[in-house]
């Protein structure tokens, strides 16, 4: 059977996915909206091969084992079931994400795997079907099938929960400036973190209600290129997500003192007329939703309060690309 390679880019959510209505099928409690990023992506090639006695998975040229390997095998099993195949696969994946940036997410990984594995298995999926498949690997991967601004409609079933494009060509000035916070707190993975919060935070139901209620406003902000509305909705949504974690039982927190310094700095810069808003995911790094024209002013302000932090800029990026063979 033929080898196929796919390239999928990471995405950052402006309205977050943080909890599941169905853990087996990964149906979320909220509709989420994201921006796909150009600079960070995963390339994955897949070949189903009758000579293999088990799946072989290489990440950045090293063989993968343990839980990460098992997760990929479970995903390949879904592909095999849909394609009515019993053959094992050779999977080779390369992450083009600076490790320190903390942007290495399962989103680009499972989107690229969904694209290459489904093609290699002979499935010709529509973009919506591919998004549904990627979702089964990792929820946020459903959004990395598409470029630009993307909305993952939560739906209420496997058939109805998938992402769609809101705005593929982002021809206005918006970037995500990731501020790399070095004092990493104890790692709690997204899957475990969201599950614990959903089960124990008294604020969880309100978070779901508020996020779903914000969807139409965020759609309008994107359609109107309304930077201020987009940024303030995104920052509020991120802070609400993190508030569910700090009110879980027992509580946990992805954010450090340095994260809060950056969040506060964004507010101070806004008072000075620089449009910048913060969003944070399952880690201490803060992504500043900002304009390229303001990069210098922002990095100078950061350097003044946090002299040793680095920043990585990312601009809007494309949807998944799939090619026959290994070349992209
Ligand atoms: C998001 N995150 O919307 C949210 C915000 C992290 C914080 O999607 O359990 O790795 O594999 O479906 O996709 C990270 O969660 O979780 C995530 P699973 P995933 O981007």
Short mmCIF file of C-alpha atoms and ligand atoms in Angstrom, two decimals:
data_model
loop_
_atom_site.label_atom_id
_atom_site.label_comp_id
_atom_site.label_asym_id
_atom_site.label_seq_id
_atom_site.Cartn_x
_atom_site.Cartn_y
_atom_site.Cartn_z
CA UNK A 1 0.00 0.00 0.00
CA UNK A 2 1.11 3.54 -0.65
CA UNK A 3 2.76 5.94 1.76
CA UNK A 4 1.09 9.28 2.39
CA UNK A 5 2.45 12.30 4.24
CA UNK A 6 0.47 15.09 5.84
CA UNK A 7 1.45 18.45 7.29
CA UNK A 8 -0.82 19.96 9.93
CA UNK A 9 -0.29 23.17 11.89
CA UNK A 10 -0.91 23.83 15.57
CA UNK A 11 -3.78 26.04 16.66
CA UNK A 12 -4.48 28.20 19.69
CA UNK A 13 -8.02 28.50 20.99
CA UNK A 14 -9.58 31.93 21.47
CA UNK A 15 -12.66 30.30 22.98
CA UNK A 16 -11.48 27.15 24.69
CA UNK A 17 -12.36 23.47 24.74
CA UNK A 18 -12.10 22.37 28.37
CA UNK A 19 -14.19 19.30 29.12
CA UNK A 20 -16.04 16.49 27.43
CA UNK A 21 -19.69 15.55 27.14
CA UNK A 22 -18.52 12.13 25.89
CA UNK A 23 -15.04 10.87 26.76
CA UNK A 24 -15.00 7.91 24.33
CA UNK A 25 -15.91 9.91 21.24
CA UNK A 26 -14.41 13.20 22.50
CA UNK A 27 -17.54 15.29 22.19
CA UNK A 28 -16.82 18.62 23.95
CA UNK A 29 -19.04 20.58 26.31
CA UNK A 30 -18.27 23.83 24.49
CA UNK A 31 -17.97 25.01 20.92
CA UNK A 32 -14.43 26.37 20.56
CA UNK A 33 -12.86 28.88 18.17
CA UNK A 34 -9.17 28.91 17.26
CA UNK A 35 -6.50 30.41 15.06
CA UNK A 36 -4.24 28.00 13.14
CA UNK A 37 -0.58 29.08 13.23
CA UNK A 38 1.84 29.17 10.33
CA UNK A 39 5.18 28.66 12.08
CA UNK A 40 4.49 25.45 14.04
CA UNK A 41 3.51 22.18 12.44
CA UNK A 42 3.88 18.41 12.38
CA UNK A 43 4.76 16.27 9.35
CA UNK A 44 3.59 12.66 9.56
CA UNK A 45 3.91 9.86 7.04
CA UNK A 46 2.01 6.57 7.24
CA UNK A 47 2.33 3.34 5.30
CA UNK A 48 0.31 0.20 5.99
CA UNK A 49 2.59 -2.78 5.40
CA UNK A 50 1.65 -6.49 5.42
CA UNK A 51 5.16 -7.40 6.57
CA UNK A 52 4.81 -5.60 9.90
CA UNK A 53 3.83 -7.63 12.97
CA UNK A 54 2.94 -4.54 14.99
CA UNK A 55 2.58 -0.78 14.47
CA UNK A 56 5.89 1.07 14.44
CA UNK A 57 5.93 4.73 15.40
CA UNK A 58 8.88 7.11 15.19
CA UNK A 59 8.77 10.66 16.55
CA UNK A 60 11.65 12.90 15.46
CA UNK A 61 13.51 9.71 14.37
CA UNK A 62 13.25 8.01 17.79
CA UNK A 63 10.96 4.99 18.34
CA UNK A 64 7.92 5.86 20.44
CA UNK A 65 6.83 3.59 23.31
CA UNK A 66 4.55 3.63 26.35
CA UNK A 67 1.35 5.62 26.68
CA UNK A 68 2.01 7.87 23.67
CA UNK A 69 2.53 4.81 21.48
CA UNK A 70 -0.64 3.15 22.83
CA UNK A 71 -2.65 6.29 22.03
CA UNK A 72 -1.48 6.20 18.42
CA UNK A 73 -2.23 2.48 18.08
CA UNK A 74 -5.76 3.10 19.40
CA UNK A 75 -6.17 5.81 16.80
CA UNK A 76 -4.84 3.58 14.01
CA UNK A 77 -7.36 0.95 15.15
CA UNK A 78 -10.17 3.45 14.45
CA UNK A 79 -8.75 4.05 10.95
CA UNK A 80 -8.36 0.29 10.35
CA UNK A 81 -11.93 -0.32 11.47
CA UNK A 82 -13.29 2.35 9.09
CA UNK A 83 -11.18 1.04 6.20
CA UNK A 84 -11.76 -2.63 7.09
CA UNK A 85 -8.02 -3.24 7.25
CA UNK A 86 -6.02 -5.47 9.57
CA UNK A 87 -2.54 -4.43 8.40
CA UNK A 88 -0.07 -2.72 10.75
CA UNK A 89 1.41 0.66 9.96
CA UNK A 90 4.76 2.41 9.91
CA UNK A 91 4.31 5.96 11.23
CA UNK A 92 7.05 8.59 11.04
CA UNK A 93 6.39 11.97 12.56
CA UNK A 94 8.46 15.14 12.84
CA UNK A 95 7.46 18.06 15.02
CA UNK A 96 8.45 21.51 13.77
CA UNK A 97 7.70 23.28 17.00
CA UNK A 98 10.34 24.86 19.24
CA UNK A 99 10.19 22.60 22.29
CA UNK A 100 10.65 25.47 24.72
CA UNK A 101 7.65 27.32 23.31
CA UNK A 102 5.29 24.86 24.92
CA UNK A 103 3.19 24.90 21.77
CA UNK A 104 3.86 21.24 20.97
CA UNK A 105 0.34 20.05 21.23
CA UNK A 106 -1.54 16.98 20.26
CA UNK A 107 -3.51 19.17 17.84
CA UNK A 108 -1.03 19.18 14.95
CA UNK A 109 0.08 15.62 15.76
CA UNK A 110 -3.32 13.98 15.52
CA UNK A 111 -4.47 16.14 12.62
CA UNK A 112 -1.40 15.10 10.59
CA UNK A 113 -1.86 11.47 11.62
CA UNK A 114 -5.55 11.53 10.69
CA UNK A 115 -4.72 12.95 7.27
CA UNK A 116 -1.88 10.58 6.40
CA UNK A 117 -3.36 7.43 7.98
CA UNK A 118 -6.79 7.84 6.40
CA UNK A 119 -5.29 8.37 2.94
CA UNK A 120 -2.82 5.50 3.35
CA UNK A 121 -5.71 3.25 4.38
CA UNK A 122 -7.57 4.16 1.19
CA UNK A 123 -10.22 6.31 2.84
CA UNK A 124 -11.17 9.42 0.90
CA UNK A 125 -12.64 11.60 3.58
CA UNK A 126 -14.26 14.99 3.15
CA UNK A 127 -12.71 17.78 5.28
CA UNK A 128 -15.57 17.45 7.80
CA UNK A 129 -15.09 13.70 8.02
CA UNK A 130 -11.35 14.21 8.46
CA UNK A 131 -12.02 16.70 11.26
CA UNK A 132 -14.30 14.15 12.95
CA UNK A 133 -11.58 11.50 12.66
CA UNK A 134 -8.84 13.82 14.03
CA UNK A 135 -11.16 14.64 16.95
CA UNK A 136 -11.10 10.96 18.00
CA UNK A 137 -7.31 11.28 18.57
CA UNK A 138 -7.38 14.59 20.41
CA UNK A 139 -10.16 17.15 20.56
CA UNK A 140 -8.13 20.17 19.50
CA UNK A 141 -6.85 18.23 16.45
CA UNK A 142 -10.30 18.57 14.87
CA UNK A 143 -9.53 22.30 14.44
CA UNK A 144 -6.05 21.81 12.91
CA UNK A 145 -7.58 20.35 9.73
CA UNK A 146 -8.42 23.90 8.67
CA UNK A 147 -6.44 27.12 8.30
CA UNK A 148 -7.11 30.60 9.65
CA UNK A 149 -9.95 31.09 12.10
CA UNK A 150 -11.73 27.82 12.80
CA UNK A 151 -14.79 26.82 14.81
CA UNK A 152 -15.24 23.34 16.30
CA UNK A 153 -18.98 22.97 16.68
CA UNK A 154 -19.49 20.83 19.73
CA UNK A 155 -22.45 18.89 18.30
CA UNK A 156 -23.99 16.08 20.31
CA UNK A 157 -22.77 12.98 18.49
CA UNK A 158 -19.83 11.60 16.52
CA UNK A 159 -21.54 12.72 13.31
CA UNK A 160 -22.29 16.28 14.40
CA UNK A 161 -19.07 17.25 16.25
CA UNK A 162 -16.49 18.67 13.83
CA UNK A 163 -14.70 21.84 12.87
CA UNK A 164 -15.34 24.27 10.01
CA UNK A 165 -13.57 27.33 8.62
CA UNK A 166 -14.70 30.75 9.77
CA UNK A 167 -12.07 32.73 7.84
CA UNK A 168 -9.39 30.88 5.85
CA UNK A 169 -7.42 33.86 4.56
CA UNK A 170 -6.62 36.14 7.43
CA UNK A 171 -5.62 39.32 5.64
CA UNK A 172 -5.51 41.58 8.69
CA UNK A 173 -2.82 42.18 11.28
CA UNK A 174 -3.12 39.60 14.04
CA UNK A 175 -0.41 37.46 15.60
CA UNK A 176 0.17 35.36 18.69
CA UNK A 177 3.31 36.30 20.56
CA UNK A 178 4.16 33.43 22.90
CA UNK A 179 5.97 34.50 26.05
CA UNK A 180 8.07 31.58 27.25
CA UNK A 181 7.86 31.28 31.00
CA UNK A 182 10.74 29.25 32.34
CA UNK A 183 9.64 28.28 35.83
CA UNK A 184 7.51 25.34 34.74
CA UNK A 185 5.09 24.18 37.46
CA UNK A 186 4.23 20.51 37.97
CA UNK A 187 2.80 19.21 34.73
CA UNK A 188 -0.85 18.22 34.61
CA UNK A 189 -1.88 17.08 31.17
CA UNK A 190 -4.89 18.67 29.47
CA UNK A 191 -6.90 15.48 29.40
CA UNK A 192 -6.52 14.85 33.15
CA UNK A 193 -6.83 18.52 34.05
CA UNK A 194 -10.08 19.12 32.19
CA UNK A 195 -11.60 15.91 33.54
CA UNK A 196 -10.79 16.79 37.15
CA UNK A 197 -12.11 20.34 36.76
CA UNK A 198 -15.30 19.19 35.11
CA UNK A 199 -15.90 16.70 37.93
CA UNK A 200 -15.15 19.02 40.86
CA UNK A 201 -15.26 22.78 40.12
CA UNK A 202 -18.47 24.50 41.26
CA UNK A 203 -17.84 27.05 38.49
CA UNK A 204 -17.69 24.47 35.71
CA UNK A 205 -21.34 24.71 34.57
CA UNK A 206 -21.04 28.50 34.40
CA UNK A 207 -17.87 28.19 32.32
CA UNK A 208 -19.72 26.01 29.78
CA UNK A 209 -22.67 28.38 29.62
CA UNK A 210 -20.48 31.48 29.23
CA UNK A 211 -18.27 29.93 26.56
CA UNK A 212 -21.16 28.75 24.41
CA UNK A 213 -22.87 32.13 24.85
CA UNK A 214 -19.70 33.91 23.61
CA UNK A 215 -19.56 31.99 20.29
CA UNK A 216 -21.75 34.32 18.24
CA UNK A 217 -19.91 37.40 19.56
CA UNK A 218 -16.54 35.86 18.67
CA UNK A 219 -17.82 34.93 15.20
CA UNK A 220 -18.90 38.55 14.70
CA UNK A 221 -15.55 39.91 15.96
CA UNK A 222 -13.70 37.73 13.44
CA UNK A 223 -16.04 38.61 10.57
CA UNK A 224 -15.72 42.34 11.35
CA UNK A 225 -11.92 42.18 11.98
CA UNK A 226 -12.74 43.70 15.36
CA UNK A 227 -9.44 43.21 17.16
CA UNK A 228 -10.53 44.73 20.47
CA UNK A 229 -13.67 42.62 20.70
CA UNK A 230 -11.82 39.44 19.68
CA UNK A 231 -9.01 40.06 22.16
CA UNK A 232 -11.20 40.95 25.12
CA UNK A 233 -13.50 37.95 24.54
CA UNK A 234 -10.49 35.63 24.25
CA UNK A 235 -8.76 36.96 27.35
CA UNK A 236 -11.93 36.74 29.41
CA UNK A 237 -12.55 33.19 28.19
CA UNK A 238 -9.01 32.07 29.08
CA UNK A 239 -9.22 33.61 32.55
CA UNK A 240 -12.56 31.87 33.12
CA UNK A 241 -11.08 28.53 32.03
CA UNK A 242 -8.20 28.93 34.46
CA UNK A 243 -10.63 29.97 37.21
CA UNK A 244 -12.31 26.56 36.90
CA UNK A 245 -8.93 24.95 37.62
CA UNK A 246 -8.18 27.05 40.68
CA UNK A 247 -11.67 26.22 42.02
CA UNK A 248 -11.40 22.47 41.37
CA UNK A 249 -11.12 20.12 44.36
CA UNK A 250 -8.23 19.80 44.99
CA UNK A 251 -7.33 22.97 43.08
CA UNK A 252 -4.53 23.21 40.52
CA UNK A 253 -3.04 26.01 38.51
CA UNK A 254 -1.13 26.14 35.24
CA UNK A 255 -0.20 29.79 35.73
CA UNK A 256 2.82 31.04 37.66
CA UNK A 257 3.72 34.45 39.09
CA UNK A 258 5.49 35.20 35.81
CA UNK A 259 2.35 34.31 33.83
CA UNK A 260 0.41 36.82 35.91
CA UNK A 261 3.08 39.46 35.38
CA UNK A 262 2.59 39.07 31.62
CA UNK A 263 -1.22 39.13 31.90
CA UNK A 264 -0.95 42.34 33.96
CA UNK A 265 1.52 43.81 31.48
CA UNK A 266 -1.03 43.32 28.68
CA UNK A 267 -3.54 45.37 30.70
CA UNK A 268 -0.95 48.10 31.31
CA UNK A 269 -0.04 48.23 27.62
CA UNK A 270 -3.73 48.56 26.69
CA UNK A 271 -3.95 51.59 28.93
CA UNK A 272 -1.11 53.06 26.89
CA UNK A 273 -3.02 52.43 23.66
CA UNK A 274 -1.30 49.22 22.53
CA UNK A 275 -3.88 46.58 21.69
CA UNK A 276 -2.70 43.37 23.31
CA UNK A 277 -4.64 40.60 25.06
CA UNK A 278 -3.54 37.42 26.83
CA UNK A 279 -4.60 33.81 26.38
CA UNK A 280 -3.23 30.78 28.25
CA UNK A 281 -3.60 27.04 27.83
CA UNK A 282 -2.51 24.00 29.83
CA UNK A 283 0.85 25.47 30.84
CA UNK A 284 2.43 28.68 32.18
CA UNK A 285 3.25 30.34 28.83
CA UNK A 286 1.15 33.32 27.87
CA UNK A 287 0.21 33.96 24.25
CA UNK A 288 -0.26 37.63 23.52
CA UNK A 289 -2.88 38.30 20.88
CA UNK A 290 -1.31 41.32 19.25
CA UNK A 291 -0.45 43.15 16.03
CA UNK A 292 2.86 42.71 14.21
CA UNK A 293 3.25 46.50 14.17
CA UNK A 294 3.38 46.46 18.01
CA UNK A 295 5.90 43.62 18.44
CA UNK A 296 8.79 45.88 19.32
CA UNK A 297 6.86 47.93 21.88
CA UNK A 298 5.57 44.74 23.51
CA UNK A 299 8.94 42.96 23.65
CA UNK A 300 10.60 46.08 25.09
CA UNK A 301 7.96 46.30 27.81
CA UNK A 302 8.40 42.60 28.54
CA UNK A 303 12.17 42.93 28.74
CA UNK A 304 11.77 45.74 31.27
CA UNK A 305 9.70 43.65 33.70
CA UNK A 306 10.91 40.12 32.92
CA UNK A 307 14.48 40.47 31.58
CA UNK A 308 15.08 36.81 30.78
CA UNK A 309 11.93 35.77 28.96
CA UNK A 310 11.93 34.93 25.29
CA UNK A 311 9.12 35.45 22.81
CA UNK A 312 8.14 33.53 19.69
CA UNK A 313 5.84 35.16 17.15
CA UNK A 314 3.30 33.17 15.13
CA UNK A 315 1.01 34.34 12.36
CA UNK A 316 -2.14 32.78 10.84
CA UNK A 317 -1.46 29.52 9.04
CA UNK A 318 -3.00 27.10 6.54
CA UNK A 319 -5.03 23.92 6.79
CA UNK A 320 -3.78 20.38 6.34
CA UNK A 321 -1.82 19.36 3.23
CA UNK A 322 -1.61 15.72 2.15
CA UNK A 323 0.78 14.36 -0.47
CA UNK A 324 1.51 10.92 -1.89
CA UNK A 325 4.93 9.70 -0.73
CA UNK A 326 7.20 11.42 1.77
CA UNK A 327 7.82 14.79 0.08
CA UNK A 328 6.05 17.91 1.23
C1 LIG B 1 -8.01 24.18 23.57
N1 LIG B 1 -6.77 22.78 25.18
O1 LIG B 1 -9.17 24.51 23.24
C2 LIG B 1 -7.81 23.74 25.01
C3 LIG B 1 -7.44 24.88 25.90
C4 LIG B 1 -5.86 23.12 26.22
C5 LIG B 1 -6.44 24.32 26.86
O2 LIG B 1 -7.57 21.43 23.60
O3 LIG B 1 -8.25 15.08 25.78
O4 LIG B 1 -5.02 17.75 24.03
O5 LIG B 1 -6.81 14.94 23.73
O6 LIG B 1 -9.12 15.88 23.58
O7 LIG B 1 -7.06 18.38 22.64
C6 LIG B 1 -5.90 20.53 24.86
O8 LIG B 1 -6.68 19.38 24.92
O9 LIG B 1 -7.33 17.13 24.82
C7 LIG B 1 -6.81 21.60 24.51
P1 LIG B 1 -7.90 15.69 24.45
P2 LIG B 1 -6.47 18.14 23.96
O10 LIG B 1 -7.04 24.27 22.78
#
